[in-house]
Coordinates of C-alpha atoms and ligand atoms in Angstrom, one line a residue:
M1 CA 14.1 22.2 -6.3
H2 CA 15.3 18.9 -7.0
S3 CA 15.4 17.7 -10.6
P4 CA 13.8 15.6 -11.8
V5 CA 10.8 16.6 -9.6
Y6 CA 9.9 13.4 -7.7
L7 CA 6.0 12.8 -7.8
D8 CA 6.1 9.0 -7.8
H9 CA 5.7 8.5 -4.0
N10 CA 3.4 5.7 -4.4
A11 CA 6.2 3.8 -6.0
T12 CA 8.6 4.7 -3.3
T13 CA 9.6 7.3 -1.0
P14 CA 13.0 8.9 0.2
V15 CA 14.3 7.8 3.5
D16 CA 13.4 10.5 6.2
A17 CA 16.7 11.9 7.6
R18 CA 15.5 11.1 11.2
V19 CA 14.9 7.5 10.1
L20 CA 18.3 7.1 8.7
D21 CA 20.0 8.6 11.8
A22 CA 18.0 6.2 14.0
M23 CA 19.3 3.2 11.7
L24 CA 22.9 4.0 11.5
P25 CA 24.1 2.8 14.7
F26 CA 22.6 -0.6 14.1
F27 CA 24.9 -1.1 11.1
T28 CA 28.0 -0.4 13.0
K29 CA 28.2 0.0 16.8
N30 CA 25.0 -1.9 17.6
F31 CA 25.4 -4.8 15.0
G32 CA 24.2 -7.5 17.2
N33 CA 22.1 -10.4 16.3
A34 CA 18.8 -9.9 18.1
S35 CA 18.7 -13.6 18.6
S36 CA 21.9 -13.6 20.6
R37 CA 20.8 -14.0 24.2
T38 CA 24.2 -14.2 25.8
H39 CA 25.6 -10.9 25.6
A40 CA 25.0 -7.1 25.2
Y41 CA 25.2 -6.9 21.5
G42 CA 22.3 -9.2 21.3
W43 CA 20.3 -7.4 24.0
V44 CA 20.6 -4.1 22.5
A45 CA 19.5 -5.2 19.1
A46 CA 16.5 -7.1 20.7
D47 CA 15.5 -4.1 22.6
A48 CA 15.5 -2.0 19.6
V49 CA 13.4 -4.6 17.6
E50 CA 10.8 -4.6 20.4
E51 CA 10.7 -0.8 20.6
A52 CA 10.2 -0.7 16.9
R53 CA 7.5 -3.4 17.2
K54 CA 5.6 -1.0 19.7
K55 CA 5.8 1.8 17.4
V56 CA 4.4 -0.1 14.4
A57 CA 1.6 -1.5 16.5
E58 CA 0.7 2.0 17.6
L59 CA 0.5 3.4 14.2
I60 CA -2.5 1.0 13.5
S61 CA -3.9 0.7 17.0
A62 CA -2.6 -2.9 17.3
E63 CA -0.9 -4.7 20.1
A64 CA 2.9 -5.3 19.7
Q65 CA 2.5 -9.1 19.8
E66 CA 0.3 -8.8 16.7
I67 CA 3.0 -7.5 14.6
I68 CA 5.5 -9.8 12.6
F69 CA 8.4 -8.2 10.8
T70 CA 9.1 -9.2 7.1
S71 CA 10.9 -7.9 4.2
G72 CA 8.1 -5.8 2.9
A73 CA 4.4 -5.8 2.0
T74 CA 4.9 -8.5 -0.7
E75 CA 6.0 -10.9 1.8
S76 CA 3.6 -9.9 4.2
I77 CA 0.8 -10.6 1.8
N78 CA 2.3 -13.8 0.8
L79 CA 2.5 -15.0 4.4
A80 CA -1.1 -13.6 5.1
I81 CA -2.9 -15.3 2.2
K82 CA -1.0 -18.5 1.9
G83 CA -0.6 -18.9 5.7
V84 CA -4.4 -18.5 6.2
F85 CA -5.2 -20.8 3.2
E86 CA -3.0 -23.6 4.5
N87 CA -4.1 -23.1 8.0
Y88 CA -7.9 -23.1 7.4
S89 CA -8.3 -25.1 4.3
A90 CA -10.0 -27.9 6.3
K91 CA -12.8 -25.4 6.7
G92 CA -13.0 -24.3 3.2
K93 CA -10.9 -23.3 0.2
H94 CA -12.8 -20.3 -1.1
I95 CA -11.2 -16.9 -1.2
I96 CA -12.7 -13.6 -2.2
T97 CA -10.9 -10.7 -3.6
T98 CA -11.2 -7.7 -5.9
K99 CA -10.2 -7.2 -9.5
T100 CA -8.3 -4.0 -8.5
E101 CA -5.8 -5.5 -6.0
H102 CA -2.1 -5.2 -6.2
T103 CA -0.4 -7.8 -8.5
T104 CA 0.8 -9.5 -5.0
V105 CA -2.5 -10.2 -4.0
L106 CA -3.7 -11.3 -7.5
D107 CA -0.6 -13.5 -7.9
C108 CA -0.9 -15.1 -4.5
C109 CA -4.4 -16.0 -5.2
A110 CA -3.7 -17.2 -8.6
K111 CA -1.0 -19.5 -7.3
L112 CA -3.3 -21.0 -4.7
K113 CA -5.6 -22.2 -7.3
N114 CA -2.9 -25.1 -8.0
S115 CA -3.5 -26.1 -4.3
G116 CA -7.3 -26.3 -4.9
A117 CA -8.4 -22.8 -3.9
E118 CA -11.4 -21.2 -5.5
I119 CA -11.0 -17.6 -6.1
T120 CA -14.0 -15.0 -6.6
Y121 CA -13.0 -11.7 -8.0
L122 CA -15.3 -8.8 -7.2
G123 CA -15.8 -6.1 -9.6
V124 CA -15.7 -2.5 -8.8
D125 CA -17.8 0.5 -9.9
H126 CA -16.8 3.4 -12.0
E127 CA -14.9 5.1 -8.9
G128 CA -13.1 1.8 -8.1
K129 CA -15.3 0.7 -5.1
I130 CA -16.7 -2.7 -4.6
N131 CA -20.4 -3.2 -4.1
P132 CA -21.0 -4.7 -0.5
G133 CA -24.1 -6.3 -1.9
E134 CA -21.9 -8.2 -4.5
L135 CA -19.8 -9.3 -1.7
K136 CA -22.6 -10.4 0.6
N137 CA -23.9 -12.7 -2.4
A138 CA -20.4 -14.1 -3.1
L139 CA -19.7 -15.1 0.6
R140 CA -20.2 -18.9 1.1
K141 CA -19.9 -21.3 4.0
D142 CA -16.6 -22.4 2.8
T143 CA -15.3 -18.8 2.4
I144 CA -12.3 -18.6 4.6
L145 CA -10.7 -15.4 3.6
V146 CA -11.7 -12.0 1.9
C147 CA -9.0 -9.9 0.7
V148 CA -9.9 -6.2 -0.1
M149 CA -7.1 -3.5 -0.2
L150 CA -7.9 -0.3 2.0
A151 CA -6.6 2.2 -0.5
N152 CA -5.6 1.6 -4.3
N153 CA -1.9 2.2 -5.4
E154 CA -3.0 3.6 -8.9
T155 CA -6.1 5.7 -7.9
G156 CA -6.1 6.2 -4.4
T157 CA -9.7 5.1 -4.1
I158 CA -10.6 4.0 -0.5
Q159 CA -12.8 1.0 -0.1
P160 CA -15.8 1.0 2.5
I161 CA -13.8 -1.3 4.7
G162 CA -16.1 -1.1 7.8
E163 CA -19.0 -2.3 5.8
I164 CA -16.9 -5.0 4.3
A165 CA -15.6 -6.2 7.6
E166 CA -19.2 -6.3 9.2
L167 CA -20.3 -8.7 6.2
V168 CA -17.3 -10.9 6.3
H169 CA -17.3 -11.4 10.0
A170 CA -21.1 -12.1 10.0
N171 CA -20.1 -14.9 7.7
G172 CA -17.3 -16.3 10.0
S173 CA -14.6 -15.4 7.4
L174 CA -11.3 -13.6 8.0
L175 CA -10.6 -10.0 6.5
C176 CA -7.1 -9.4 5.1
S177 CA -6.5 -5.9 3.9
D178 CA -3.6 -4.7 1.9
T179 CA -3.1 -1.5 3.7
T180 CA 0.5 -0.7 2.3
Q181 CA -0.7 2.5 0.6
A182 CA -3.3 3.7 3.2
I183 CA -0.8 3.6 6.1
G184 CA 0.8 7.0 6.7
K185 CA -1.7 8.7 4.5
M186 CA -5.0 8.3 6.4
R187 CA -6.1 7.0 9.9
V188 CA -5.7 3.3 10.0
D189 CA -7.2 1.6 13.1
V190 CA -7.3 -2.2 12.7
N191 CA -9.9 -2.6 15.5
E192 CA -12.3 0.1 14.4
M193 CA -11.9 -1.1 10.9
E194 CA -12.2 -4.8 12.1
I195 CA -9.3 -5.9 10.0
D196 CA -7.7 -9.4 10.9
L197 CA -4.5 -9.2 8.8
A198 CA -2.8 -6.0 7.4
C199 CA 0.5 -5.4 5.8
I200 CA 2.9 -2.4 5.9
S201 CA 6.1 -1.4 3.9
A202 CA 8.7 0.8 5.3
H203 CA 9.7 2.3 1.9
K204 CA 6.2 3.4 1.3
I205 CA 6.3 5.7 4.4
Y206 CA 9.8 7.3 4.3
G207 CA 11.5 4.2 5.6
P208 CA 14.1 1.8 4.1
K209 CA 13.3 -0.7 1.2
G210 CA 13.3 -4.4 2.3
S211 CA 11.6 -3.9 5.5
G212 CA 7.9 -4.4 6.4
A213 CA 5.4 -6.0 8.8
L214 CA 2.2 -8.1 9.0
F215 CA -0.4 -7.5 11.5
I216 CA -2.1 -10.8 12.6
R217 CA -5.0 -10.2 15.0
R218 CA -4.7 -12.3 18.3
K219 CA -8.2 -11.9 19.6
D220 CA -11.8 -11.5 18.4
P221 CA -11.0 -13.5 16.4
R222 CA -7.7 -15.1 17.2
V223 CA -6.0 -15.6 13.7
T224 CA -3.5 -18.4 13.4
I225 CA -1.6 -18.8 10.1
T226 CA 1.0 -21.4 8.8
A227 CA 4.5 -20.1 8.4
Q228 CA 6.1 -20.0 4.9
V229 CA 9.5 -19.5 5.7
H230 CA 11.1 -22.1 8.0
G231 CA 14.5 -21.8 9.9
G232 CA 15.5 -20.6 13.3
G233 CA 11.9 -19.9 14.7
H234 CA 12.2 -16.2 14.7
E235 CA 9.1 -14.0 14.9
R236 CA 7.2 -16.7 16.9
A237 CA 8.2 -19.2 14.2
L238 CA 6.1 -17.5 11.8
R239 CA 9.0 -15.9 9.8
S240 CA 12.4 -17.5 10.3
G241 CA 15.7 -15.6 9.4
T242 CA 18.0 -13.2 11.2
L243 CA 16.1 -10.1 11.9
N244 CA 17.0 -7.1 9.7
V245 CA 17.7 -5.0 12.8
P246 CA 18.5 -1.7 10.9
G247 CA 15.6 -2.1 8.5
I248 CA 13.2 -2.9 11.5
V249 CA 14.5 0.1 13.5
G250 CA 14.0 2.2 10.4
L251 CA 10.5 0.9 9.9
G252 CA 9.6 1.7 13.6
K253 CA 11.0 5.2 13.5
A254 CA 9.1 5.9 10.2
A255 CA 5.9 4.6 11.8
E256 CA 6.4 7.0 14.8
I257 CA 7.0 10.1 12.6
A258 CA 4.1 9.0 10.3
N259 CA 1.9 8.6 13.4
E260 CA 2.7 12.2 14.6
E261 CA 2.8 13.9 11.3
W262 CA 0.5 12.2 8.8
W263 CA -2.5 14.4 9.4
N264 CA -0.7 17.7 8.9
D265 CA 1.1 16.3 5.9
A266 CA -2.1 15.0 4.3
Q267 CA -3.7 18.5 4.7
R268 CA -1.0 20.3 2.9
I269 CA -0.5 17.7 0.3
S270 CA -4.3 17.6 -0.5
L271 CA -4.2 21.3 -1.2
L272 CA -1.2 20.8 -3.5
R273 CA -2.9 18.1 -5.4
T274 CA -6.0 20.3 -5.9
K275 CA -3.9 22.9 -7.3
L276 CA -2.1 20.6 -9.7
E277 CA -5.3 18.9 -10.8
Q278 CA -6.9 22.4 -11.5
Q279 CA -3.7 23.3 -13.5
I280 CA -3.9 20.1 -15.6
Q281 CA -7.7 20.2 -16.0
D282 CA -7.3 23.9 -17.3
C283 CA -5.8 22.4 -20.3
G284 CA -8.9 20.7 -21.0
N285 CA -10.0 17.3 -22.1
V286 CA -9.0 15.4 -19.2
V287 CA -10.6 12.9 -16.7
I288 CA -9.6 12.2 -13.1
N289 CA -9.9 8.6 -12.4
G290 CA -11.0 7.1 -9.0
C291 CA -13.3 8.2 -6.3
I292 CA -13.2 12.1 -5.7
K293 CA -14.8 11.9 -2.3
D294 CA -12.9 8.9 -0.8
R295 CA -9.4 9.2 -2.1
L296 CA -5.9 9.2 -0.7
A297 CA -4.9 12.9 -0.4
N298 CA -1.6 12.4 -2.4
T299 CA -2.7 10.4 -5.4
S300 CA -4.0 11.7 -8.8
N301 CA -4.7 9.5 -11.7
I302 CA -5.5 11.3 -14.6
S303 CA -6.4 10.5 -18.2
I304 CA -5.2 12.9 -20.9
L305 CA -7.8 12.1 -23.6
G306 CA -6.2 11.8 -27.1
I307 CA -2.7 11.3 -25.7
K308 CA -1.0 8.3 -24.7
A309 CA 0.8 8.4 -21.5
D310 CA 4.0 6.5 -23.0
Q311 CA 4.0 9.5 -25.5
L312 CA 3.8 12.2 -22.8
I313 CA 6.1 11.1 -20.2
P314 CA 9.2 10.7 -22.2
M315 CA 8.7 14.3 -23.1
I316 CA 8.8 15.6 -19.5
P317 CA 12.0 14.0 -18.3
N318 CA 12.3 16.6 -15.6
I319 CA 9.3 15.3 -13.8
A320 CA 9.3 11.7 -12.3
I321 CA 5.8 10.3 -12.7
A322 CA 4.2 7.0 -13.6
T323 CA 1.8 5.7 -16.3
G324 CA -1.4 4.1 -15.3
S325 CA -0.5 1.0 -17.3
A326 CA 1.8 -1.8 -16.3
C327 CA 4.8 -2.5 -18.3
T328 CA 5.5 -6.0 -17.2
S329 CA 5.4 -7.6 -20.6
A330 CA 6.9 -6.7 -23.9
I331 CA 3.5 -5.5 -25.1
P332 CA 2.1 -2.8 -22.6
E333 CA -1.1 -3.7 -21.0
P334 CA -3.7 -1.1 -19.9
S335 CA -4.0 -0.9 -16.1
H336 CA -6.3 -3.7 -14.7
V337 CA -7.4 -1.4 -12.1
L338 CA -8.7 1.3 -14.7
R339 CA -10.1 -1.6 -17.0
A340 CA -12.1 -3.1 -13.9
M341 CA -13.5 0.4 -13.4
G342 CA -15.0 0.2 -16.9
I343 CA -12.5 2.7 -18.3
D344 CA -12.1 1.9 -22.1
E345 CA -8.5 0.9 -23.2
E346 CA -7.7 4.0 -25.0
T347 CA -8.5 6.1 -21.9
A348 CA -6.5 3.8 -19.8
F349 CA -3.5 4.0 -22.0
S350 CA -3.8 7.9 -21.7
S351 CA -3.6 7.9 -17.9
I352 CA -0.8 9.1 -15.8
R353 CA -0.4 8.6 -12.0
I354 CA 0.9 11.5 -10.0
S355 CA 1.7 10.8 -6.3
L356 CA 2.7 13.6 -4.2
G357 CA 4.8 13.4 -0.9
K358 CA 5.7 15.2 2.2
T359 CA 8.8 16.8 0.7
T360 CA 6.6 17.9 -2.3
S361 CA 6.7 21.8 -2.4
E362 CA 4.4 24.4 -4.0
E363 CA 7.1 25.4 -6.3
E364 CA 7.6 21.9 -7.6
I365 CA 3.8 21.5 -8.1
S366 CA 3.5 24.8 -10.1
F367 CA 6.6 23.7 -12.3
A368 CA 5.2 20.2 -12.7
G369 CA 1.6 21.7 -13.7
K370 CA 3.1 24.1 -16.3
E371 CA 5.4 21.5 -17.9
I372 CA 2.7 18.9 -18.2
C373 CA 0.2 21.3 -19.7
N374 CA 2.9 22.7 -22.2
Q375 CA 3.5 19.2 -23.4
I376 CA -0.1 18.3 -23.6
K377 CA -0.7 21.4 -25.8
E378 CA 2.5 20.4 -27.8
L379 CA 1.1 17.0 -28.5
R380 CA -2.3 18.1 -29.3
Y381 CA -1.6 20.9 -31.8
Ligands
PLP1 C1 4.1 -1.2 -2.9 C2 3.1 -2.1 -2.6 C3 3.1 -3.4 -2.4 C4 4.5 -4.1 -2.2 O1 5.2 -3.7 -1.2 P1 6.7 -3.9 -1.1 O2 7.0 -3.6 0.3 O3 7.3 -2.9 -2.1 O4 6.9 -5.4 -1.4 C5 1.9 -4.1 -2.1 N1 0.7 -3.5 -2.1 C6 0.6 -2.2 -2.5 C7 -0.8 -1.6 -2.5 C8 1.6 -1.4 -2.7 O5 1.5 -0.1 -2.9

């Protein structure tokens, strides 16, 4: 058992040894620039990139030409939202999103207000789901984009994306979904789900940091976006810059492994999470936040009533978990996700986020459960 026990897989994951093996030759022997068309170094790199593109596409049932490599989900989301806004602003400047999106989506939308964008933020219910009826009422003729995440990074709540897509497309708008957390943890099929733009981050699926991709639908509807990074015209001029070949190879390998193994991993992880949640619930006076029915198998957001997460976590240094709150400022803010779900400030401050991964063992879970319970008891009595 590794110490501290790592239970923060929604923040990042370790690189799978098979991914690292696939990447290594592209740092040394096969170091070529994928844009070099005049020699074998370039061809080898370019072939590896196209192989990775196919694997990433396969994971989400897309076509290889619909995948653009980026530096991660943050860049993909920036490219998607700003790229759509610039390209479709003659049609309208209205964007709809939700109050529980990742900061990246919220910050991109906020930034676009300077360029005349009008943003509608949909609320969520107590489980973290949006109300499709509210979306329907919010859609307008000038709504160009609706941005709703597939699964929430803090609670694991999964949105009814099919229902959302139907409303969005009936209105002639585009649907962008932050699928960063969902990919590798549940089935993500961009055609079945009718998603027009989706993002992926390698380091959330046992690949390297600084590597990701954006899915841009090419037909029904054909989505066109404006590039945000200009230079050598790489990635069909949508994202210039010498390709991060090792990172892309790593993303491709991680996607291939996720495609083959996610279901078995999710079954096992789900049982471990149930076990852990039961253990913590047994110490009494705790609430599980999120949608119990539609939730990622690995994520557990628990409010331990009467105890501040900031108090509890330093007392369990042998377990690596996150608080539900964001410590981006000097004064800690309660999680915007939990607050949007109608959870009061005190309960939000008492929340911890535990996220399991494919290396999480039964031994680690019983250890973590015991440690957390012991400290809760200590703090309460
Ligand atoms: C991690 C994460 C991101 C950002 O991804 P990076 O690749 O680290 O930039 C965006 N959205 C969600 C939901 C995430 O979990």
